[in-house]
Coordinates of C-alpha atoms in Angstrom, one line a residue:
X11 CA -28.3 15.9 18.1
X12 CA -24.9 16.3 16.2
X13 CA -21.5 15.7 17.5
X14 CA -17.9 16.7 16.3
X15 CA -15.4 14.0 16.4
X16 CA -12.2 15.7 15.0
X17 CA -10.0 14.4 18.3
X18 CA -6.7 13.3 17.0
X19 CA -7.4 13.8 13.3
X20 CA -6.1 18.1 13.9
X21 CA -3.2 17.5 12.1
X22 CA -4.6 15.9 8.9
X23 CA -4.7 17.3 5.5
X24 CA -8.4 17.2 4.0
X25 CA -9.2 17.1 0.7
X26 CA -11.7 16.0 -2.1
X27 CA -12.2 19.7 -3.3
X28 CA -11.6 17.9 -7.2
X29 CA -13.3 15.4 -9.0
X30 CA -11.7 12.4 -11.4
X31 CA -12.0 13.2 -15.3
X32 CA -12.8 10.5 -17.2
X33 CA -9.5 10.9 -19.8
X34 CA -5.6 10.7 -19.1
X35 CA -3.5 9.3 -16.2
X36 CA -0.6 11.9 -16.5
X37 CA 1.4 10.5 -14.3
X38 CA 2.5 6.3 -14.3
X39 CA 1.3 5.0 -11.8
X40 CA -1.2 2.3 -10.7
X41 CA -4.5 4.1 -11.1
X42 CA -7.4 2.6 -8.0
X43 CA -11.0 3.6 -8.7
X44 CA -13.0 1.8 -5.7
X45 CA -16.3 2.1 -6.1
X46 CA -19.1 3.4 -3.6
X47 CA -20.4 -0.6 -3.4
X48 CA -17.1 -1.8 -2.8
X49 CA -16.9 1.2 0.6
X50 CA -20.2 0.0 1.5
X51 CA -19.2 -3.5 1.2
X52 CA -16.2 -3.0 3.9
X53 CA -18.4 -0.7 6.3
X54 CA -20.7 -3.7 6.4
X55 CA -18.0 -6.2 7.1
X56 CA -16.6 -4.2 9.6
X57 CA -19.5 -4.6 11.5
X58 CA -20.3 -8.6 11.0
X59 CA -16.8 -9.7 11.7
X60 CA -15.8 -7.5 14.3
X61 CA -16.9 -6.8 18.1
X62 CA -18.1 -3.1 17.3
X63 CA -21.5 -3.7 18.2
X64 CA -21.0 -5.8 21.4
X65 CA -18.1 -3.2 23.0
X66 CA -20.4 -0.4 22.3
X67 CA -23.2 -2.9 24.2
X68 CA -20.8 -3.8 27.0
X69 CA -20.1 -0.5 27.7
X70 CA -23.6 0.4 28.2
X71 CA -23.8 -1.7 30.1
X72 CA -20.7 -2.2 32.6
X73 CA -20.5 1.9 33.1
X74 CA -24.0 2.7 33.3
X75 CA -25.9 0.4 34.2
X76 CA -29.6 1.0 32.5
X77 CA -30.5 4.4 31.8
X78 CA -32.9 5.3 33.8
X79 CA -32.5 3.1 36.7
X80 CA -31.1 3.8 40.3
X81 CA -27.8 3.4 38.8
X82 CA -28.2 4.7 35.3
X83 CA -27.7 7.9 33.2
X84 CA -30.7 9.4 34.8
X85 CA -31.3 8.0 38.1
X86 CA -29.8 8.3 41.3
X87 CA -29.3 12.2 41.4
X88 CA -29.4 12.2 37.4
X89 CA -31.8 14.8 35.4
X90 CA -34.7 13.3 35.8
X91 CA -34.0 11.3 39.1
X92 CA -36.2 11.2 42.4
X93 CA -37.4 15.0 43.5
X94 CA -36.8 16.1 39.8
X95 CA -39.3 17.0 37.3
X96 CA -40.7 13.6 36.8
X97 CA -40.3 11.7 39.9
X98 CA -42.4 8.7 37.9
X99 CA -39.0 7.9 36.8
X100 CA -38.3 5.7 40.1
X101 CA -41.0 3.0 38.9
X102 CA -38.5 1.9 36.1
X103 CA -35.2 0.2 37.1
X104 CA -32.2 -1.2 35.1
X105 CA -33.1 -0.4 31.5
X106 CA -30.3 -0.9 29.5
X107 CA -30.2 -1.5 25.9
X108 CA -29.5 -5.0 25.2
X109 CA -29.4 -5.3 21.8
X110 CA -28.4 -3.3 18.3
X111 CA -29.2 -5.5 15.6
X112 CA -26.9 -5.8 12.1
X113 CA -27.2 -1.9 10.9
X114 CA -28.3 -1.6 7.4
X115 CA -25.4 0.7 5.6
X116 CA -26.4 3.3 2.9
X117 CA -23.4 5.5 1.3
X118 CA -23.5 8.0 -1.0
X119 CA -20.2 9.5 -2.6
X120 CA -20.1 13.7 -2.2
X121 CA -17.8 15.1 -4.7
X122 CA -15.7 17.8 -3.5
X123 CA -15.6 16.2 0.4
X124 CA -16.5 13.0 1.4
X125 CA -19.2 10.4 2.1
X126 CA -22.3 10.4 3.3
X127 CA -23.1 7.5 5.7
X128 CA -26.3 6.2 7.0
X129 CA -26.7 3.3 9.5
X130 CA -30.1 2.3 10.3
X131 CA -30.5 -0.2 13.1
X132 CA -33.1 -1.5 15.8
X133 CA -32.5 -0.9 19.5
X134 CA -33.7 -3.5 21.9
X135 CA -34.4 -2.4 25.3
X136 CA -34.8 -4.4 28.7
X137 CA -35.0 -3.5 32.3
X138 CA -38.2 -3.7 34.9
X139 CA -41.6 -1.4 34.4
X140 CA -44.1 -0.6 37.1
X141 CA -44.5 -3.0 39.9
X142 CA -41.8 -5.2 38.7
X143 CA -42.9 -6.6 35.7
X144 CA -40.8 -7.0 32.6
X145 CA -40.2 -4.0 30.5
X146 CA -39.3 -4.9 27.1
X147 CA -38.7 -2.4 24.1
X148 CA -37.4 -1.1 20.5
X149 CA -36.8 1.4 19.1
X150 CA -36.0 2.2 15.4
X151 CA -33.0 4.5 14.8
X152 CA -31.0 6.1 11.8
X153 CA -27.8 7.0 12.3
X154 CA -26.5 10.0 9.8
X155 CA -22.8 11.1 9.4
X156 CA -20.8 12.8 6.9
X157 CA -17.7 11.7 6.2
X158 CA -14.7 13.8 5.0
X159 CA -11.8 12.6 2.7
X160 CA -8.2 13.1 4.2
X161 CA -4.8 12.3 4.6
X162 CA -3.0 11.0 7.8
X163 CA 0.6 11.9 8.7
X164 CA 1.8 8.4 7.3
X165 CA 0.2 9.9 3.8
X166 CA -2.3 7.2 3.9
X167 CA -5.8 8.0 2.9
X168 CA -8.2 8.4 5.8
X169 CA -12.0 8.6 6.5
X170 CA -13.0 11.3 8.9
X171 CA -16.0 11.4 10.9
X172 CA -17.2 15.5 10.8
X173 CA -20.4 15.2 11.9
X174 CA -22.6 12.5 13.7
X175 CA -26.8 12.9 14.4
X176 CA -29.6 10.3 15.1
X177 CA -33.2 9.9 13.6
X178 CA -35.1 8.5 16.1
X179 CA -38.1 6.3 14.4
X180 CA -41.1 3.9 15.8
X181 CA -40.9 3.0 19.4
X182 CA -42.8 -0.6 20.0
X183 CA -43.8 -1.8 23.7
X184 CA -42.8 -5.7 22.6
X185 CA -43.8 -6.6 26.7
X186 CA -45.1 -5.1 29.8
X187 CA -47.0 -2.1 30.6
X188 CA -45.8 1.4 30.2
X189 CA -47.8 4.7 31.1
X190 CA -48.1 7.5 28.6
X191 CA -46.1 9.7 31.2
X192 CA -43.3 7.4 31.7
X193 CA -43.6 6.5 27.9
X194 CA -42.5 10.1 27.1
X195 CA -39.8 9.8 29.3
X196 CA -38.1 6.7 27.6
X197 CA -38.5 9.0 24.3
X198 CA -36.9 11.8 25.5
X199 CA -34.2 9.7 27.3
X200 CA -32.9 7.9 23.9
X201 CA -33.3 10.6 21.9
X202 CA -30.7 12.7 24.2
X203 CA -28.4 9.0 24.5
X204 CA -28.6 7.1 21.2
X205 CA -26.2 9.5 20.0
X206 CA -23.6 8.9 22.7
X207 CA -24.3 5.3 22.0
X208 CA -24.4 4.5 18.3
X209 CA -22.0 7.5 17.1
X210 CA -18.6 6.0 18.5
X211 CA -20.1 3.0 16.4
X212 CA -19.8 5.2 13.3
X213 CA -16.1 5.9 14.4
X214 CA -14.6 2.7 15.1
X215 CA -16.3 1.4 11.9
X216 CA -14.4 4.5 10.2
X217 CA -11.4 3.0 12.3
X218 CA -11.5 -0.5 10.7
X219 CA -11.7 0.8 6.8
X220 CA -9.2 3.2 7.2
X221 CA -6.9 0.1 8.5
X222 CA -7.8 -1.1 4.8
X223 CA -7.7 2.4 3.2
X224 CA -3.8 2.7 4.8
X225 CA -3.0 -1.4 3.1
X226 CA -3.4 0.2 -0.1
X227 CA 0.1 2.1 0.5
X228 CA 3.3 0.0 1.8
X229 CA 6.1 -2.8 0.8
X230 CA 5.4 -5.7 -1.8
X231 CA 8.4 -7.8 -2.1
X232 CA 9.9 -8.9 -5.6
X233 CA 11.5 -12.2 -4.3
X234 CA 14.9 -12.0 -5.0
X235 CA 14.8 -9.1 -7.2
X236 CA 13.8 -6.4 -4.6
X237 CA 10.2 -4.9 -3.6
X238 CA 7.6 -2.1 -4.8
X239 CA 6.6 0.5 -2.6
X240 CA 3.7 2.0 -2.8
X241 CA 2.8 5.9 -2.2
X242 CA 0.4 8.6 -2.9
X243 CA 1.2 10.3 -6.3
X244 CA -1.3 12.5 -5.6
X245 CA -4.5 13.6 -3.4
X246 CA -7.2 11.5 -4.1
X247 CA -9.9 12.1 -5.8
X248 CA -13.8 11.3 -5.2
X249 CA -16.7 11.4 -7.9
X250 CA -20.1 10.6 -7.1
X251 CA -19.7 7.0 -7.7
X252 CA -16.1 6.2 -6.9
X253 CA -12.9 7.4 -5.0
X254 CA -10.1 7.4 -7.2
X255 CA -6.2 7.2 -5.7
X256 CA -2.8 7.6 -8.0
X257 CA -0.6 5.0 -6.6
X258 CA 3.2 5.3 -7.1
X259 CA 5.2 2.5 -7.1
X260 CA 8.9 3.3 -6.0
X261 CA 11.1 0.2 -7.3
X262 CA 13.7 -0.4 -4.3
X263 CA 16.8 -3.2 -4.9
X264 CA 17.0 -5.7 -2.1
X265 CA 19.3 -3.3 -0.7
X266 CA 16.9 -0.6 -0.6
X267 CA 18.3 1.7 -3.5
X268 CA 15.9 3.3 -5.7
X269 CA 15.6 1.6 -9.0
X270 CA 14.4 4.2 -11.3
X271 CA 13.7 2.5 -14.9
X272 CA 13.0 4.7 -18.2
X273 CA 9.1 5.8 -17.7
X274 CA 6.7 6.6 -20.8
X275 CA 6.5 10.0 -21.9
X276 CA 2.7 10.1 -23.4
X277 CA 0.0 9.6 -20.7
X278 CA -1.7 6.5 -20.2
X279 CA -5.8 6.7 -21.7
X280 CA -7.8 5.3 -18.8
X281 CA -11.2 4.2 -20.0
X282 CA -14.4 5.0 -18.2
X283 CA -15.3 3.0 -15.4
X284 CA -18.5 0.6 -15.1
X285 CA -20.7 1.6 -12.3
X286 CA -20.8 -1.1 -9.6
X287 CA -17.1 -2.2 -10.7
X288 CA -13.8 -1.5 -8.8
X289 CA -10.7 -0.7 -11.2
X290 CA -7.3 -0.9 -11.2
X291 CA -4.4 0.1 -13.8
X292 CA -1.4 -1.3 -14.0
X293 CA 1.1 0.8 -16.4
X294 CA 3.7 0.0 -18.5
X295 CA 6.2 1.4 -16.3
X296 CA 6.1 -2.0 -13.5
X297 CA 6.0 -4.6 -16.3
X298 CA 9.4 -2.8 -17.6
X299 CA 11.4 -2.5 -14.2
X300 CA 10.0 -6.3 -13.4
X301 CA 11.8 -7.4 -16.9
X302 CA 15.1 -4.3 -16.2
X303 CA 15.7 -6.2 -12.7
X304 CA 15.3 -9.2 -14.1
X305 CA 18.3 -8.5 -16.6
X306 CA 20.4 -6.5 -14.4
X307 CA 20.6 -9.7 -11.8
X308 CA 21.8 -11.5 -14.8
X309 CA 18.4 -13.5 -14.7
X310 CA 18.1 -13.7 -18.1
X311 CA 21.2 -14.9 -19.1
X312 CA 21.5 -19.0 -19.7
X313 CA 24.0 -21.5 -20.7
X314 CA 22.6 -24.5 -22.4
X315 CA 23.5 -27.6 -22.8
X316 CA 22.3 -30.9 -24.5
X317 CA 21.1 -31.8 -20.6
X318 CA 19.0 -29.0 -20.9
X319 CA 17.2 -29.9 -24.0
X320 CA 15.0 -33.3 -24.7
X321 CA 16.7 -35.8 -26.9
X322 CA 14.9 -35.0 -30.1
X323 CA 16.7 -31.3 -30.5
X324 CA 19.8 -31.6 -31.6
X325 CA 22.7 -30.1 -30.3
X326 CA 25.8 -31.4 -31.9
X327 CA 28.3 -30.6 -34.7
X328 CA 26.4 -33.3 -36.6
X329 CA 23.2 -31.6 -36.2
X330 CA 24.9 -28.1 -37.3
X331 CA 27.1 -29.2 -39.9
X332 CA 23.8 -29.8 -41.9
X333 CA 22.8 -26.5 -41.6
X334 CA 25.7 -24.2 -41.8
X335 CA 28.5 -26.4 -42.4
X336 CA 31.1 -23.8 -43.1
X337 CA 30.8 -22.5 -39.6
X338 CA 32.7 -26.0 -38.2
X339 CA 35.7 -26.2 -40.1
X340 CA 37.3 -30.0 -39.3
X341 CA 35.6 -30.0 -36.1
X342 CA 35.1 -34.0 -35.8
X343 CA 31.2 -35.0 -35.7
X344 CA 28.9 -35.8 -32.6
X345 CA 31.0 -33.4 -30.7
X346 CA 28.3 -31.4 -27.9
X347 CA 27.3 -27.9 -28.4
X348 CA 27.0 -24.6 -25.8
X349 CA 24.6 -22.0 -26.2
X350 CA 25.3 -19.0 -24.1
X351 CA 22.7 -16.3 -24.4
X352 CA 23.6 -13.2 -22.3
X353 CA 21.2 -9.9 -22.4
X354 CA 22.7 -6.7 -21.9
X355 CA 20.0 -4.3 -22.2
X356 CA 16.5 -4.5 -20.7
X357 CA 13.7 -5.7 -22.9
X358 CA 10.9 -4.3 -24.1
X359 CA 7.8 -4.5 -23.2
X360 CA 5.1 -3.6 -25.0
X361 CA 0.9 -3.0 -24.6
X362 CA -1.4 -1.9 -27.3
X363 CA -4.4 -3.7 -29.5
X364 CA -4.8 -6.2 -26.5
X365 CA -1.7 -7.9 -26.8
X366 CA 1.2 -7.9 -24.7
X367 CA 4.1 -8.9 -26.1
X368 CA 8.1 -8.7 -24.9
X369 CA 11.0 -8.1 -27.1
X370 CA 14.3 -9.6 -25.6
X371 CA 18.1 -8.9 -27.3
X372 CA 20.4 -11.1 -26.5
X373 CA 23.8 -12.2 -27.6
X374 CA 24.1 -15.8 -28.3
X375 CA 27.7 -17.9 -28.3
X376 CA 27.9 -21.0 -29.9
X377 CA 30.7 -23.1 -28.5
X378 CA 32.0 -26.7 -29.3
X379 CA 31.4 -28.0 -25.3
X380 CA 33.7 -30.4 -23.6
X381 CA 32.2 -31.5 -20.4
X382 CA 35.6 -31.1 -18.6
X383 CA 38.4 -29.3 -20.9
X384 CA 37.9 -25.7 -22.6
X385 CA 35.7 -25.0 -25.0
X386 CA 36.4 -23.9 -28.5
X387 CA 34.4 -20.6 -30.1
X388 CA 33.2 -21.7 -33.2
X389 CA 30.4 -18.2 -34.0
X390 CA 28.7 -14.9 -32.3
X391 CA 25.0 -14.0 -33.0
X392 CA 22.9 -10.9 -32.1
X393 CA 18.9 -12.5 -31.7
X394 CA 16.0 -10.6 -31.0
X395 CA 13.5 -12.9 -29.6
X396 CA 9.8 -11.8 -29.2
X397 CA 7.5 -13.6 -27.0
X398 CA 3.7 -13.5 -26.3
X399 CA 3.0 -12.7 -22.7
X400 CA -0.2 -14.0 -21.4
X401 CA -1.5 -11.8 -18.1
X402 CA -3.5 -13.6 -15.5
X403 CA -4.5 -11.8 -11.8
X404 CA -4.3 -13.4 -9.0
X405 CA -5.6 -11.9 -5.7
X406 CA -2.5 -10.0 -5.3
X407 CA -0.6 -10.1 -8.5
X408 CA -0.8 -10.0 -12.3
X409 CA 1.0 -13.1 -13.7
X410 CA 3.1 -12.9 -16.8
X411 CA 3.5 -16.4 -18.8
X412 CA 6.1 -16.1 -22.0
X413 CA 5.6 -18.0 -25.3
X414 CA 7.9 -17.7 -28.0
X415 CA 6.8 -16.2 -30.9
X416 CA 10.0 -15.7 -33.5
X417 CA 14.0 -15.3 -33.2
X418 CA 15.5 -13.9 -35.9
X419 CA 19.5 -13.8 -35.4
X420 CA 22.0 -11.9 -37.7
X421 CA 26.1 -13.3 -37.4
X422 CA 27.9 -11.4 -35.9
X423 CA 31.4 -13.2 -36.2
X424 CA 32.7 -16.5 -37.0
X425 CA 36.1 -18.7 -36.5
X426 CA 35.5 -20.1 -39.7
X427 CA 33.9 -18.8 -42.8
X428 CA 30.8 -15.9 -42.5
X429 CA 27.5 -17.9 -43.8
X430 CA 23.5 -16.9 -43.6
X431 CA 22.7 -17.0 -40.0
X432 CA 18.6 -17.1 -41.0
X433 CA 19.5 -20.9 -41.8
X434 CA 19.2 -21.5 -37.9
X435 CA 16.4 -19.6 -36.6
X436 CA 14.5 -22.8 -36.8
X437 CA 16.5 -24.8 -34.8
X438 CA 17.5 -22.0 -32.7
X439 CA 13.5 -21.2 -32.0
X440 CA 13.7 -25.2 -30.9
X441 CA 16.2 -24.9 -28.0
X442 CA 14.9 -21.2 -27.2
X443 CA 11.1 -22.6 -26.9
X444 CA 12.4 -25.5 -24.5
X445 CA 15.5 -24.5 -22.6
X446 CA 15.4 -20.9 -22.1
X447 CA 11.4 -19.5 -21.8
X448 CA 10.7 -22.0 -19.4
X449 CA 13.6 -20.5 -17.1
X450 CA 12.0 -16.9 -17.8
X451 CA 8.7 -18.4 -16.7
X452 CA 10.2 -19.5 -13.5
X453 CA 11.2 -16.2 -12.8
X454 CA 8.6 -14.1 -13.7
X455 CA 7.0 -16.3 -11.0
X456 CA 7.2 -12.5 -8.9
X457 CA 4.6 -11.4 -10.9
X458 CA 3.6 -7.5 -11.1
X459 CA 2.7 -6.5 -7.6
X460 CA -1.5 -5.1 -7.0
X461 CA -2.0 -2.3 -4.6
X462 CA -4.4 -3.7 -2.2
X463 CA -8.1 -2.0 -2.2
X464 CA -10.4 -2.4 0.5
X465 CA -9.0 -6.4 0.7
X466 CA -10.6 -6.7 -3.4
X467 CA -9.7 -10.3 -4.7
X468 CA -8.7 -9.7 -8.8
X469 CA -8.2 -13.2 -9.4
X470 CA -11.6 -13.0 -11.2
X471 CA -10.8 -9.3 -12.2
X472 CA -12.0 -8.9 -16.0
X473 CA -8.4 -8.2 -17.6
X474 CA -8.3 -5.6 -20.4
X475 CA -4.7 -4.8 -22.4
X476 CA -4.8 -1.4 -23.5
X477 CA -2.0 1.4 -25.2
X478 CA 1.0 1.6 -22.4
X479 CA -1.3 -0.2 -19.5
X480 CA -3.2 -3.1 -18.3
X481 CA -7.1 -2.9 -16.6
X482 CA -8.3 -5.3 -13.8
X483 CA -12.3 -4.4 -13.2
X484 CA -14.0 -6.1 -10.6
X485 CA -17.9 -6.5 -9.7
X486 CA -18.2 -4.9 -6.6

């Protein structure tokens, strides 16, 4: 028996009629490969943690009332009812099926359109045989469907259910007696009903992943910086062991502009993925608009102070004078000191030989500080700081920690005499390491956002750094 359940899914867009290529992602966005365990893994869930299988029950139940009883599918004036072909059916009364145990899910992945789903179950029956006793049954049953790939008009992706049948396996008499005849009927009855009962099962299961499937696409705040949306970049793809979808993240401010940040010309090389392992890629491209809305904000930008700094790092004229003591001129000694670092262009990022590292330019202002009168200019530098990034994932993030690796600073101008800025790079390096990365750290705290996949956790997500892109893989 095979069924058509298009309905309200006319107006989608099917595809699948490509594979994935194990090679380039052209385009720069966050590459999802879910694998076929992972689908099978939801489908299952679906049907542990939901009602599925009790509302298809219940309605059994409530609406007709046994099938092959006065009141059922085929009593009372039904195919096979009293004055019918088999009037034997009026010795049974009120079987219903009582019970469709935890469905064992099979999928296979077909290139080109879609899945391939099988659900095979146990159907329990009850109701009362000949002469009133109790009629107990089950039946084994495989449920087959094929799936297709598509697109809803949100541009989410979407399982279709094309085509529904049922197997029907080994009938066992658990209690009562049953006739040959009337056993023949009971085998002819399910086979032309399980489909109308355990097909709609196939759908709403379909319903429940494609609520996942459509998480994968939507809004992932930044804090205060803004949020990530996340579309289709393109139709997805399916392989015979994963369905791969090109996610593109569209930067919005927190006033909903488009933020569109410098993107990488040369496409990103995705490795191969591991069978039984879900993978995500995170490009270049999200860890340099986290850092560009970082600096436009003027989050990067610090004035600091000796309250800023532990005791042991110096930041008086004292300290300096020792180091460059033609910057001062008759400054008097012990007199405090203010750094102001401001960044006017966004930094770098950069991902290659499984390091990530982040190159920052910044202007730093040395100033003689008076707590409550004007402060005095004393010299400019340009710095380039690079820091070490260390990448964690969380369930729905990638964290980013900073560590400072070097500063090197070239002078700019001074009020006094020009002198060899490289003489403070050391105890510049000092107050960068414990005044200003642990203020980047704080707000980096926004992370890079994760599409979500089928609800996958990556906080345990192997984490690979490769050329222009990052790679979470999960076991499925």
């Amino acid at each position: 028996v095979t069924l058509t359940m298009l309905g309200m899914w006319s107006p989608l867009l099917l595809w699948g009629l490509v594979t994935p290529c194990q090679g380039l992602l052209e385009k720069v966005g966050t590459l999802a490969r879910i694998d076929k365990d992972e689908l099978g893994k939801a489908i299952q869930n679906s049907l542990v943690g939901g009602p599925i299988l009790q509302n298809v029950l219940g309605t059994v139940t409530s609406v007709n009332q046994g099938l092959l009883g006065s009141g059922g599918l085929l009593g009372g004036g039904g195919l096979l009812s009293y004055g019918g072909v088999f009037g034997v059916v009026e010795e049974l009364s009120g079987l219903k099926v009582e019970e469709v145990t935890l469905p064992k899910v099979s999928v296979k992945l077909l290139p080109g359109f879609g899945v391939q789903l099988n659900l095979h179950t146990k159907v329990g029956l009850h109701g009362s045989g000949p002469l009133g006793s109790v009629l107990q049954l089950a039946a084994e049953v495989n449920v087959s469907s094929r799936v297709a790939l598509g697109v809803s008009a949100r541009g989410t992706p979407i399982l279709i259910l094309k085509r529904c049948s049922t197997l029907l396996g080994h009938i066992s008499l658990l209690t009562g007696l049953l006739p040959a005849p009337l056993f023949g009927v009971v085998e002819q009855t399910l086979f032309k009903v399980l489909p109308e009962l355990l097909c709609p099962v196939v759908d709403s299961v379909l319903g429940v992943v494609n609520e996942l499937l459509g998480a994968v696409l939507g809004l992932v705040p930044l804090g205060a910086l803004g949020s990530v949306e996340f579309t289709l970049a393109t139709l997805p793809l399916i392989s015979n062991q994963y369905i791969e979808l090109d996610v593109n993240p569209i930067v919005k401010s927190v006033a909903g502009d488009v933020i569109d940040f410098p993107k990488p010309r040369n496409p990103v090389k995705v490795p191969p993925k591991e069978d039984h392992t879900s993978q995500v890629t995170v490009p270049l491209f999200l860890f340099n608009t986290v850092f560009g809305l970082l600096q436009t904000s003027g989050a990067l930008d610090l004035d600091i102070t000796s309250e800023l700094v532990p005791s042991n790092v110096p930041l008086t004229t004292t300290d300096l004078a020792a180091l460059v003591p033609e910057a001062l001129r008759k400054l008097p000694p012990g007199q405090q000191l203010l750094l102001s670092l401001r960044v006017k262009e966004a930094p770098t990022v950069t991902l290659q030989n499984h390091k990530a590292t982040v190159s920052i330019s910044a202007t730093i202002h040395v100033l003689s500080y008076f707590p409550q009168g004007a402060h005095e200019a004393l010299f400019q530098l340009n710095g380039v700081m690079t820091l070490n990034a260390q990448l964690a994932p969380s369930a729905t993030k990638l964290h980013i920690s900073l560590s400072l690796e070097r500063l090197s600073v070239q002078l700019v101008s001074s009020s006094a005499h020009t002198f060899d800025a490289s003489r403070l790079e050391e105890w510049l390096s000092s107050v960068v390491r414990l005044a200003y990365v642990p203020k980047l750290n704080v707000n980096l705290d926004v992370g890079i956002p994760l599409p979500k996949v089928l609800n996958v956790n990556f906080a345990n997500a192997a984490l690979a750094i490769i050329e222009n892109a990052v790679v979470l893989t999960v076991p499925s």
